[in-house]
mmCIF file of C-alpha atoms and ligand atoms in Angstrom:
data_model
loop_
_atom_site.group_PDB
_atom_site.id
_atom_site.type_symbol
_atom_site.label_atom_id
_atom_site.label_comp_id
_atom_site.label_asym_id
_atom_site.label_seq_id
_atom_site.Cartn_x
_atom_site.Cartn_y
_atom_site.Cartn_z
ATOM 1 C CA MET A 524 -35.577 -37.188 21.921
ATOM 2 C CA ALA A 525 -34.172 -39.370 24.695
ATOM 3 C CA GLU A 526 -35.435 -38.738 28.194
ATOM 4 C CA ASN A 527 -33.050 -37.326 30.770
ATOM 5 C CA VAL A 528 -31.357 -39.662 33.179
ATOM 6 C CA THR A 529 -30.815 -38.806 36.849
ATOM 7 C CA LEU A 530 -27.848 -40.138 38.768
ATOM 8 C CA SER A 531 -28.347 -40.079 42.542
ATOM 9 C CA VAL A 532 -25.661 -40.953 45.053
ATOM 10 C CA ILE A 533 -27.088 -41.043 48.568
ATOM 11 C CA LYS A 534 -25.006 -42.233 51.513
ATOM 12 C CA ALA A 535 -25.126 -42.640 55.255
ATOM 13 C CA ASP A 536 -23.223 -44.256 58.088
ATOM 14 C CA VAL A 537 -25.773 -46.540 59.719
ATOM 15 C CA GLY A 538 -23.334 -48.751 61.602
ATOM 16 C CA GLY A 539 -19.631 -49.587 61.462
ATOM 17 C CA TYR A 540 -17.741 -52.893 61.491
ATOM 18 C CA VAL A 541 -15.439 -52.933 63.503
ATOM 19 C CA GLY A 542 -15.826 -49.571 65.250
ATOM 20 C CA HIS A 543 -15.962 -46.935 62.515
ATOM 21 C CA SER A 544 -13.543 -48.767 60.203
ATOM 22 C CA ALA A 545 -15.636 -50.599 57.592
ATOM 23 C CA MET A 546 -18.998 -51.994 56.508
ATOM 24 C CA HIS A 547 -20.458 -55.403 57.372
ATOM 25 C CA GLY A 548 -21.487 -57.477 54.345
ATOM 26 C CA ASP A 549 -25.022 -57.984 55.695
ATOM 27 C CA LEU A 550 -25.759 -54.263 55.316
ATOM 28 C CA LEU A 551 -24.560 -54.314 51.712
ATOM 29 C CA GLU A 552 -26.738 -57.375 51.054
ATOM 30 C CA GLU A 553 -29.833 -55.749 52.566
ATOM 31 C CA ALA A 554 -29.322 -52.602 50.475
ATOM 32 C CA LYS A 555 -28.756 -54.650 47.298
ATOM 33 C CA ARG A 556 -31.869 -56.731 47.906
ATOM 34 C CA ARG A 557 -34.054 -53.649 48.323
ATOM 35 C CA LEU A 558 -32.614 -51.760 45.360
ATOM 36 C CA GLY A 559 -32.932 -54.956 43.307
ATOM 37 C CA SER A 560 -36.661 -55.026 43.925
ATOM 38 C CA ALA A 561 -36.948 -51.266 43.233
ATOM 39 C CA ARG A 562 -35.307 -51.980 39.856
ATOM 40 C CA THR A 563 -37.643 -54.902 39.175
ATOM 41 C CA GLN A 564 -40.585 -52.589 39.892
ATOM 42 C CA ASN A 565 -39.107 -50.011 37.469
ATOM 43 C CA GLN A 566 -38.761 -47.392 40.173
ATOM 44 C CA ILE A 567 -35.092 -47.089 39.284
ATOM 45 C CA LEU A 568 -33.211 -47.963 36.106
ATOM 46 C CA ASP A 569 -30.128 -49.431 37.777
ATOM 47 C CA PHE A 570 -28.029 -49.306 40.945
ATOM 48 C CA HIS A 571 -24.715 -50.139 42.531
ATOM 49 C CA VAL A 572 -24.174 -50.532 46.269
ATOM 50 C CA THR A 573 -20.767 -50.104 47.827
ATOM 51 C CA SER A 574 -19.029 -48.771 50.910
ATOM 52 C CA CYS A 575 -16.210 -46.442 51.793
ATOM 53 C CA GLY A 576 -15.128 -47.055 55.365
ATOM 54 C CA ASP A 577 -18.260 -47.129 57.527
ATOM 55 C CA ASP A 578 -20.405 -45.370 54.908
ATOM 56 C CA LEU A 579 -23.073 -47.154 52.914
ATOM 57 C CA GLU A 580 -23.160 -45.743 49.384
ATOM 58 C CA LEU A 581 -26.291 -46.090 47.236
ATOM 59 C CA ILE A 582 -25.673 -45.268 43.577
ATOM 60 C CA MET A 583 -28.924 -45.139 41.571
ATOM 61 C CA THR A 584 -30.049 -44.143 38.098
ATOM 62 C CA HIS A 585 -33.667 -43.222 37.364
ATOM 63 C CA ARG A 586 -35.930 -40.851 35.401
ATOM 64 C CA GLN A 587 -37.438 -38.904 38.304
ATOM 65 C CA GLY A 588 -35.084 -35.898 38.454
ATOM 66 C CA VAL A 589 -33.128 -34.591 41.424
ATOM 67 C CA ASP A 590 -34.699 -34.135 44.879
ATOM 68 C CA ASN A 591 -37.365 -36.675 44.031
ATOM 69 C CA GLN A 592 -39.413 -37.624 47.081
ATOM 70 C CA ALA A 593 -39.922 -41.272 46.089
ATOM 71 C CA ILE A 594 -36.199 -41.812 45.431
ATOM 72 C CA HIS A 595 -35.224 -40.128 48.691
ATOM 73 C CA LEU A 596 -37.811 -42.209 50.568
ATOM 74 C CA LEU A 597 -36.401 -45.365 48.971
ATOM 75 C CA ALA A 598 -32.908 -44.434 50.223
ATOM 76 C CA TRP A 599 -34.200 -43.482 53.661
ATOM 77 C CA GLU A 600 -36.059 -46.783 54.038
ATOM 78 C CA ILE A 601 -32.925 -48.683 53.025
ATOM 79 C CA PHE A 602 -30.906 -46.815 55.647
ATOM 80 C CA GLU A 603 -33.581 -47.638 58.242
ATOM 81 C CA ALA A 604 -33.613 -51.313 57.246
ATOM 82 C CA CYS A 605 -29.812 -51.463 57.334
ATOM 83 C CA THR A 606 -29.876 -49.784 60.749
ATOM 84 C CA GLU A 607 -32.045 -52.688 61.926
ATOM 85 C CA VAL A 608 -29.496 -55.169 60.547
ATOM 86 C CA ALA A 609 -26.728 -53.190 62.278
ATOM 87 C CA ARG A 610 -28.665 -53.243 65.573
ATOM 88 C CA ARG A 611 -29.120 -57.003 65.411
ATOM 89 C CA LEU A 612 -25.362 -57.455 64.934
ATOM 90 C CA LYS A 613 -24.712 -54.744 67.533
ATOM 91 C CA LEU A 614 -22.510 -52.980 65.004
ATOM 92 C CA TYR A 615 -20.980 -49.722 66.097
ATOM 93 C CA GLY A 616 -23.008 -46.518 65.874
ATOM 94 C CA ALA A 617 -26.114 -48.181 64.392
ATOM 95 C CA GLY A 618 -28.298 -45.525 62.780
ATOM 96 C CA GLN A 619 -25.629 -42.878 63.481
ATOM 97 C CA ASP A 620 -26.395 -40.583 60.529
ATOM 98 C CA LEU A 621 -30.201 -40.784 60.670
ATOM 99 C CA LEU A 622 -30.822 -37.563 62.538
ATOM 100 C CA ALA A 623 -34.617 -37.611 62.218
ATOM 101 C CA ASP A 624 -37.169 -40.174 63.392
ATOM 102 C CA ALA A 625 -39.387 -39.974 60.337
ATOM 103 C CA PHE A 626 -38.876 -39.149 56.661
ATOM 104 C CA SER A 627 -40.014 -35.654 55.751
ATOM 105 C CA GLY A 628 -39.873 -35.501 51.961
ATOM 106 C CA ASN A 629 -36.149 -35.105 51.254
ATOM 107 C CA VAL A 630 -33.157 -36.747 52.950
ATOM 108 C CA LYS A 631 -31.184 -33.506 52.750
ATOM 109 C CA GLY A 632 -31.007 -32.059 56.238
ATOM 110 C CA MET A 633 -31.843 -35.430 57.787
ATOM 111 C CA GLY A 634 -28.272 -36.766 57.990
ATOM 112 C CA PRO A 635 -27.499 -38.634 54.746
ATOM 113 C CA GLY A 636 -25.178 -37.052 52.156
ATOM 114 C CA VAL A 637 -26.590 -36.452 48.684
ATOM 115 C CA ALA A 638 -25.108 -35.711 45.250
ATOM 116 C CA GLU A 639 -27.497 -35.847 42.292
ATOM 117 C CA MET A 640 -27.433 -34.691 38.692
ATOM 118 C CA GLU A 641 -29.892 -34.860 35.799
ATOM 119 C CA PHE A 642 -28.696 -34.747 32.206
ATOM 120 C CA LYS A 643 -29.182 -36.035 28.714
ATOM 121 C CA GLU A 644 -26.991 -39.113 28.306
ATOM 122 C CA ARG A 645 -24.379 -38.515 25.609
ATOM 123 C CA GLN A 646 -23.408 -40.956 22.861
ATOM 124 C CA SER A 647 -20.977 -42.305 25.450
ATOM 125 C CA GLU A 648 -21.179 -41.168 29.061
ATOM 126 C CA PRO A 649 -18.177 -41.950 31.291
ATOM 127 C CA ILE A 650 -18.793 -41.047 34.939
ATOM 128 C CA ILE A 651 -16.512 -41.113 37.972
ATOM 129 C CA ILE A 652 -18.051 -41.274 41.444
ATOM 130 C CA PHE A 653 -15.786 -40.293 44.319
ATOM 131 C CA MET A 654 -16.633 -41.356 47.860
ATOM 132 C CA ALA A 655 -14.613 -40.508 50.959
ATOM 133 C CA ASP A 656 -14.483 -41.511 54.613
ATOM 134 C CA LYS A 657 -13.104 -39.702 57.687
ATOM 135 C CA THR A 658 -13.297 -36.303 56.069
ATOM 136 C CA SER A 659 -15.891 -33.675 55.229
ATOM 137 C CA ALA A 660 -17.574 -31.867 52.367
ATOM 138 C CA GLY A 661 -14.798 -29.340 51.620
ATOM 139 C CA ALA A 662 -12.429 -32.197 50.721
ATOM 140 C CA TRP A 663 -13.464 -31.920 47.035
ATOM 141 C CA ASN A 664 -12.638 -28.212 46.694
ATOM 142 C CA LEU A 665 -8.972 -28.701 45.820
ATOM 143 C CA PRO A 666 -9.471 -31.588 43.353
ATOM 144 C CA LEU A 667 -12.448 -29.842 41.703
ATOM 145 C CA TYR A 668 -10.359 -26.707 41.336
ATOM 146 C CA LYS A 669 -7.559 -28.695 39.713
ATOM 147 C CA VAL A 670 -9.803 -30.745 37.431
ATOM 148 C CA PHE A 671 -11.838 -27.857 36.015
ATOM 149 C CA ALA A 672 -9.617 -24.783 36.390
ATOM 150 C CA ASP A 673 -5.947 -25.717 36.669
ATOM 151 C CA PRO A 674 -4.217 -26.098 33.282
ATOM 152 C CA ALA A 675 -1.266 -27.779 35.002
ATOM 153 C CA ASN A 676 -3.638 -30.617 35.926
ATOM 154 C CA THR A 677 -6.047 -30.592 33.011
ATOM 155 C CA ALA A 678 -4.243 -30.322 29.704
ATOM 156 C CA GLY A 679 -7.619 -30.143 27.925
ATOM 157 C CA LEU A 680 -8.165 -26.605 29.246
ATOM 158 C CA ILE A 681 -5.347 -25.593 26.906
ATOM 159 C CA ILE A 682 -5.464 -28.182 24.163
ATOM 160 C CA ALA A 683 -9.128 -29.167 23.685
ATOM 161 C CA PRO A 684 -11.314 -26.652 21.798
ATOM 162 C CA SER A 685 -14.343 -28.081 23.656
ATOM 163 C CA MET A 686 -12.907 -27.056 27.056
ATOM 164 C CA HIS A 687 -10.883 -23.971 26.227
ATOM 165 C CA ASP A 688 -13.661 -21.597 27.373
ATOM 166 C CA GLY A 689 -13.402 -22.959 30.925
ATOM 167 C CA PHE A 690 -16.102 -23.820 33.443
ATOM 168 C CA ARG A 691 -18.525 -22.231 35.895
ATOM 169 C CA TYR A 692 -18.372 -23.044 39.629
ATOM 170 C CA GLU A 693 -21.303 -22.969 42.060
ATOM 171 C CA VAL A 694 -19.970 -22.330 45.579
ATOM 172 C CA HIS A 695 -22.051 -22.681 48.744
ATOM 173 C CA ASP A 696 -21.397 -20.860 51.989
ATOM 174 C CA VAL A 697 -22.621 -23.678 54.245
ATOM 175 C CA LYS A 698 -22.555 -21.523 57.354
ATOM 176 C CA GLY A 699 -24.207 -18.439 55.809
ATOM 177 C CA LYS A 700 -26.579 -20.590 53.671
ATOM 178 C CA LYS A 701 -25.807 -18.575 50.524
ATOM 179 C CA ARG A 702 -24.432 -19.408 47.102
ATOM 180 C CA ILE A 703 -22.396 -17.667 44.416
ATOM 181 C CA PHE A 704 -21.256 -18.525 40.857
ATOM 182 C CA PHE A 705 -17.797 -17.915 39.377
ATOM 183 C CA ASP A 706 -16.701 -18.233 35.757
ATOM 184 C CA THR A 707 -13.200 -19.564 35.191
ATOM 185 C CA PRO A 708 -10.620 -18.728 33.988
ATOM 186 C CA GLU A 709 -11.924 -15.108 34.140
ATOM 187 C CA GLU A 710 -12.745 -15.127 37.861
ATOM 188 C CA LEU A 711 -10.272 -17.752 39.037
ATOM 189 C CA TYR A 712 -8.711 -15.571 41.719
ATOM 190 C CA ASP A 713 -12.149 -14.585 43.054
ATOM 191 C CA LEU A 714 -13.090 -18.278 43.211
ATOM 192 C CA LEU A 715 -9.944 -19.081 45.191
ATOM 193 C CA VAL A 716 -10.668 -16.328 47.718
ATOM 194 C CA PHE A 717 -13.469 -18.548 48.950
ATOM 195 C CA ILE A 718 -12.864 -22.200 48.114
ATOM 196 C CA GLY A 719 -9.466 -22.186 49.824
ATOM 197 C CA ALA A 720 -11.503 -22.034 53.064
ATOM 198 C CA THR A 721 -12.801 -25.579 52.851
ATOM 199 C CA GLY A 722 -14.704 -25.620 56.159
ATOM 200 C CA ARG A 723 -17.146 -22.962 55.017
ATOM 201 C CA TYR A 724 -17.143 -22.489 51.236
ATOM 202 C CA ILE A 725 -17.822 -25.666 49.330
ATOM 203 C CA VAL A 726 -17.909 -26.321 45.587
ATOM 204 C CA LYS A 727 -21.440 -27.654 45.125
ATOM 205 C CA ALA A 728 -21.326 -28.028 41.351
ATOM 206 C CA VAL A 729 -19.382 -27.270 38.201
ATOM 207 C CA TYR A 730 -20.994 -26.538 34.820
ATOM 208 C CA ALA A 731 -19.756 -26.221 31.262
ATOM 209 C CA LYS A 732 -20.153 -22.667 29.972
ATOM 210 C CA ASP A 733 -23.285 -23.769 28.035
ATOM 211 C CA GLY A 734 -24.865 -24.664 31.389
ATOM 212 C CA GLU A 735 -24.495 -28.439 31.168
ATOM 213 C CA VAL A 736 -23.705 -30.030 34.522
ATOM 214 C CA ALA A 737 -20.172 -31.446 34.842
ATOM 215 C CA ALA A 738 -19.811 -32.239 38.560
ATOM 216 C CA VAL A 739 -21.924 -32.254 41.716
ATOM 217 C CA SER A 740 -20.848 -32.835 45.323
ATOM 218 C CA SER A 741 -22.610 -33.460 48.610
ATOM 219 C CA THR A 742 -22.382 -30.450 50.907
ATOM 220 C CA GLN A 743 -24.240 -31.741 53.977
ATOM 221 C CA ARG A 744 -22.370 -30.891 57.186
ATOM 222 C CA LEU A 745 -23.785 -33.012 59.982
ATOM 223 C CA ALA A 746 -22.661 -30.791 62.830
ATOM 224 C CA LEU A 747 -24.417 -27.788 61.262
ATOM 225 C CA ILE A 748 -27.609 -29.845 60.879
ATOM 226 C CA ALA A 749 -27.529 -31.450 64.326
ATOM 227 C CA GLY A 750 -26.005 -28.455 66.149
ATOM 228 C CA LYS A 751 -23.481 -30.784 67.768
ATOM 229 C CA TYR A 752 -20.803 -33.321 66.914
ATOM 230 C CA VAL A 753 -22.348 -36.417 65.380
ATOM 231 C CA GLY A 754 -19.464 -37.747 63.307
ATOM 232 C CA LYS A 755 -18.042 -36.535 60.031
ATOM 233 C CA ASP A 756 -19.809 -35.855 56.780
ATOM 234 C CA ASP A 757 -17.846 -38.223 54.576
ATOM 235 C CA PRO A 758 -18.755 -36.652 51.246
ATOM 236 C CA VAL A 759 -19.420 -37.938 47.719
ATOM 237 C CA CYS A 760 -18.908 -36.313 44.336
ATOM 238 C CA ILE A 761 -20.011 -37.177 40.787
ATOM 239 C CA VAL A 762 -17.911 -36.074 37.803
ATOM 240 C CA ARG A 763 -18.830 -36.485 34.112
ATOM 241 C CA SER A 764 -15.851 -37.125 31.890
ATOM 242 C CA GLN A 765 -14.432 -37.020 28.340
ATOM 243 C CA GLY A 766 -15.479 -34.962 25.320
ATOM 244 C CA LYS A 767 -16.479 -31.500 26.555
ATOM 245 C CA PHE A 768 -15.491 -32.531 30.089
ATOM 246 C CA PRO A 769 -12.030 -33.430 31.432
ATOM 247 C CA ALA A 770 -10.627 -36.841 30.469
ATOM 248 C CA VAL A 771 -10.780 -39.675 33.006
ATOM 249 C CA GLY A 772 -7.054 -39.278 33.663
ATOM 250 C CA GLU A 773 -7.471 -35.539 34.235
ATOM 251 C CA VAL A 774 -10.285 -36.228 36.702
ATOM 252 C CA LEU A 775 -8.147 -38.684 38.690
ATOM 253 C CA GLU A 776 -4.834 -36.794 38.522
ATOM 254 C CA PRO A 777 -5.394 -34.493 41.561
ATOM 255 C CA PHE A 778 -5.430 -37.550 43.828
ATOM 256 C CA THR A 779 -1.774 -38.288 43.075
ATOM 257 C CA MET A 780 -1.138 -35.471 45.572
ATOM 258 C CA PRO A 781 -2.591 -36.623 48.899
ATOM 259 C CA HIS A 782 -3.941 -33.290 50.072
ATOM 260 C CA ILE A 783 -4.539 -32.628 53.741
ATOM 261 C CA VAL A 784 -8.175 -32.779 54.824
ATOM 262 C CA GLU A 785 -10.024 -32.545 58.106
ATOM 263 C CA GLY A 786 -11.841 -35.447 59.722
ATOM 264 C CA TRP A 787 -9.259 -37.944 60.949
ATOM 265 C CA MET A 788 -9.681 -39.392 64.482
ATOM 266 C CA ARG A 789 -12.776 -38.055 66.242
ATOM 267 C CA GLY A 790 -13.354 -35.644 63.374
ATOM 268 C CA SER A 791 -10.725 -33.553 65.125
ATOM 269 C CA HIS A 792 -7.531 -33.988 63.122
ATOM 270 C CA TYR A 793 -6.056 -33.120 59.769
ATOM 271 C CA GLY A 794 -4.561 -35.896 57.700
ATOM 272 C CA PRO A 795 -3.690 -36.775 54.093
ATOM 273 C CA LEU A 796 -6.440 -38.173 51.851
ATOM 274 C CA MET A 797 -5.389 -41.626 50.611
ATOM 275 C CA PRO A 798 -6.693 -42.827 47.214
ATOM 276 C CA VAL A 799 -7.499 -46.545 47.522
ATOM 277 C CA PRO A 800 -9.446 -49.355 45.874
ATOM 278 C CA VAL A 801 -12.739 -50.209 47.580
ATOM 279 C CA ARG A 802 -11.222 -53.236 49.332
ATOM 280 C CA GLN A 803 -8.719 -50.919 51.053
ATOM 281 C CA ALA A 804 -11.244 -48.274 52.028
ATOM 282 C CA THR A 805 -11.041 -49.467 55.620
ATOM 283 C CA PRO A 806 -9.482 -46.717 57.740
ATOM 284 C CA SER A 807 -7.826 -48.401 60.704
ATOM 285 C CA ARG A 808 -4.677 -46.502 61.710
ATOM 286 C CA PHE A 809 -5.748 -43.828 64.199
ATOM 287 C CA ASP A 810 -9.163 -44.347 62.527
ATOM 288 C CA GLY A 811 -7.638 -43.300 59.235
ATOM 289 C CA PRO A 812 -5.919 -41.860 57.410
ATOM 290 C CA PRO A 813 -8.920 -40.494 55.485
ATOM 291 C CA ARG A 814 -9.746 -42.512 52.350
ATOM 292 C CA VAL A 815 -11.135 -41.775 48.917
ATOM 293 C CA VAL A 816 -12.374 -44.289 46.359
ATOM 294 C CA ALA A 817 -13.266 -43.617 42.723
ATOM 295 C CA LEU A 818 -15.683 -45.849 40.834
ATOM 296 C CA GLY A 819 -15.929 -45.438 37.079
ATOM 297 C CA PHE A 820 -19.058 -46.306 35.075
ATOM 298 C CA GLN A 821 -20.235 -46.018 31.506
ATOM 299 C CA LEU A 822 -23.935 -45.212 31.324
ATOM 300 C CA ALA A 823 -25.994 -47.070 28.731
ATOM 301 C CA GLU A 824 -29.632 -45.830 28.693
ATOM 302 C CA GLY A 825 -29.315 -45.392 32.450
ATOM 303 C CA ARG A 826 -27.678 -48.765 32.983
ATOM 304 C CA LEU A 827 -24.556 -48.536 35.128
ATOM 305 C CA VAL A 828 -21.966 -50.445 33.134
ATOM 306 C CA GLY A 829 -19.252 -51.090 35.674
ATOM 307 C CA PRO A 830 -17.821 -50.247 38.064
ATOM 308 C CA ARG A 831 -14.143 -50.012 37.428
ATOM 309 C CA ASP A 832 -12.282 -49.441 40.680
ATOM 310 C CA MET A 833 -10.155 -46.563 39.370
ATOM 311 C CA PHE A 834 -7.614 -46.277 42.209
ATOM 312 C CA ASP A 835 -6.897 -50.021 41.989
ATOM 313 C CA ASP A 836 -3.881 -49.111 39.922
ATOM 314 C CA PRO A 837 -0.152 -49.174 40.726
ATOM 315 C CA ALA A 838 0.003 -45.639 39.322
ATOM 316 C CA PHE A 839 -1.436 -44.552 42.686
ATOM 317 C CA ASP A 840 1.050 -46.576 44.790
ATOM 318 C CA LYS A 841 3.345 -43.595 45.158
ATOM 319 C CA ALA A 842 0.494 -41.383 46.347
ATOM 320 C CA ARG A 843 -0.360 -44.030 48.947
ATOM 321 C CA GLN A 844 3.276 -44.206 50.058
ATOM 322 C CA LEU A 845 3.510 -40.433 50.288
ATOM 323 C CA CYS A 846 0.274 -40.472 52.227
ATOM 324 C CA ASN A 847 1.758 -42.883 54.775
ATOM 325 C CA ASP A 848 4.870 -40.694 55.100
ATOM 326 C CA LEU A 849 2.703 -37.605 55.617
ATOM 327 C CA ALA A 850 0.520 -39.526 58.071
ATOM 328 C CA ASP A 851 3.609 -40.425 60.119
ATOM 329 C CA HIS A 852 4.706 -36.815 60.179
ATOM 330 C CA MET A 853 1.284 -35.478 61.144
ATOM 331 C CA ARG A 854 0.911 -38.129 63.875
ATOM 332 C CA ARG A 855 4.206 -37.064 65.432
ATOM 333 C CA HIS A 856 2.536 -33.767 66.335
ATOM 334 C CA GLY A 857 0.342 -35.711 68.775
ATOM 335 C CA ALA A 858 -2.170 -33.365 70.413
ATOM 336 C CA PHE A 859 -0.799 -30.260 68.713
ATOM 337 C CA GLU A 860 -1.995 -28.175 65.810
ATOM 338 C CA PRO A 861 -1.775 -28.356 62.857
ATOM 339 C CA HIS A 862 -2.496 -32.079 63.294
ATOM 340 C CA ARG A 863 -5.367 -31.204 65.582
ATOM 341 C CA LEU A 864 -8.000 -28.858 64.147
ATOM 342 C CA PRO A 865 -7.913 -25.202 65.243
ATOM 343 C CA MET A 866 -10.186 -24.245 68.147
ATOM 344 C CA GLU A 867 -12.954 -22.733 65.938
ATOM 345 C CA GLU A 868 -13.345 -26.077 64.196
ATOM 346 C CA MET A 869 -13.073 -28.034 67.458
ATOM 347 C CA GLU A 870 -16.332 -26.297 68.377
ATOM 348 C CA TYR A 871 -18.021 -29.014 66.332
ATOM 349 C CA THR A 872 -16.324 -31.875 68.204
ATOM 350 C CA THR A 873 -16.689 -33.235 71.726
ATOM 351 C CA LEU A 874 -13.853 -31.051 73.074
ATOM 352 C CA PRO A 875 -16.103 -28.187 74.294
ATOM 353 C CA GLN A 876 -17.710 -30.625 76.779
ATOM 354 C CA VAL A 877 -14.289 -31.172 78.354
ATOM 355 C CA MET A 878 -13.482 -27.449 78.269
ATOM 356 C CA ASP A 879 -16.738 -26.615 80.052
ATOM 357 C CA LYS A 880 -15.609 -28.606 83.089
ATOM 358 C CA LEU A 881 -12.516 -26.400 83.404
ATOM 359 C CA GLN A 882 -14.421 -23.141 82.957
ATOM 360 C CA GLY A 883 -14.325 -22.209 86.664
ATOM 361 C CA ARG A 884 -10.555 -22.785 86.988
ATOM 362 C CA TRP A 885 -9.530 -19.799 84.863
ATOM 363 C CA GLU A 886 -8.448 -16.721 86.812
ATOM 364 C CA GLU A 887 -7.285 -13.205 85.894
ATOM 365 C CA ILE A 888 -3.528 -12.819 85.212
ATOM 366 C CA PRO A 889 -2.223 -10.343 87.832
ATOM 367 C CA ASP A 890 -0.802 -7.076 86.342
HETATM 368 C C1 LIG B 488 -13.840 -39.941 62.789
HETATM 369 C C2 LIG B 488 -14.514 -41.114 63.359
HETATM 370 C C3 LIG B 488 -13.853 -41.839 64.480
HETATM 371 C C4 LIG B 488 -14.600 -41.658 65.794
HETATM 372 C C5 LIG B 488 -13.859 -42.332 66.970
HETATM 373 C C6 LIG B 488 -14.611 -42.206 68.295
HETATM 374 O O1 LIG B 488 -14.596 -39.340 61.794
HETATM 375 O O2 LIG B 488 -15.599 -41.464 62.983
HETATM 376 O O3 LIG B 488 -12.511 -41.455 64.606
HETATM 377 O O4 LIG B 488 -14.766 -40.297 66.064
HETATM 378 O O5 LIG B 488 -13.673 -43.701 66.705
HETATM 379 O O6 LIG B 488 -15.869 -42.733 68.097
HETATM 380 P P1 LIG B 488 -16.987 -42.786 69.224
HETATM 381 O O7 LIG B 488 -17.081 -41.391 69.781
HETATM 382 O O8 LIG B 488 -18.212 -43.216 68.468
HETATM 383 O O9 LIG B 488 -16.509 -43.785 70.236
HETATM 384 MG MG1 LIG B 489 -19.226 -44.338 61.923
HETATM 385 MG MG1 LIG B 490 -17.744 -42.521 57.856
#
């Protein structure tokens, strides 16, 4: 019987070029060089390095399972090495997401975002990896709901016998540090009670009803780890496709509707999520609008055949246009909600420091 393959996507912002808008080629080269030698030494089966905005994305396949210390150390050391490159070039925010001085066994809780899944590779294994910039972990809730539970999006839920039973969602309460599972379609309304609140309840994973993993997302929220604002979480998400899972087109379809996510300018504003090819994942206007890229791969004994840059397709032009129209409209609100995040969420930005200065100026309203 074939051994399981593990797909690990580990990412961090270790320096932006220019500002927080994109990635310098030297960082990509450094990461590729190091993963190339890890592959030569058979530590990993294969890899792909890319960027979304100012985030360095390490995509790796291996046989070590999820949460493997050696794989996490490899990623951590690459982020450290790339931080050095960023420092030499005086890139912006060098080492920004490395919240700890030394590696402590698992990069989770140390700043980087992580999505990993282990599975038996099927006869053919199409995978889509989503990566976003200028947003946060809850950004996948709406698309993951549509892909795996909304028959208006995913025709296979109705038509395909292999998907008709629905899926199981694993939802994390990232503030309460708890998790819960919901079966859909039976418990769809219960699921939506929680995942509609994207700042707190985050879809961590989706499984077929037989338990096989279908999707995994990163749920790291930097502010909750660091206890203060240290930039946005810029999440990633892996989705398996075709056969018993939704078709590639069903996985991509939710992104034709640029939904509104948090994380634009200073992590303090809502804006529409724009689906773009990797070369356009360079948020510049008002440090945005937030971007999402989708890379498609076929796995072949762990080899990453690809990528195909899935949003590099005129079929997404209209979504990008709509996104620009929505961005204009949101921007016209200036400093006002609902462009700006509500006060509870601003707690995790730099605004409280400004508010503290005005603390003493407040006085009682006379009766
Ligand atoms: C948003 C983001 C940027 C920065 C902004 C200020 O997620 O990363 O909008 O918040 O450019 O950056 P600093 O505070 O580093 O000058
Ligand atoms: Mg940055
Ligand atoms: Mg970023």
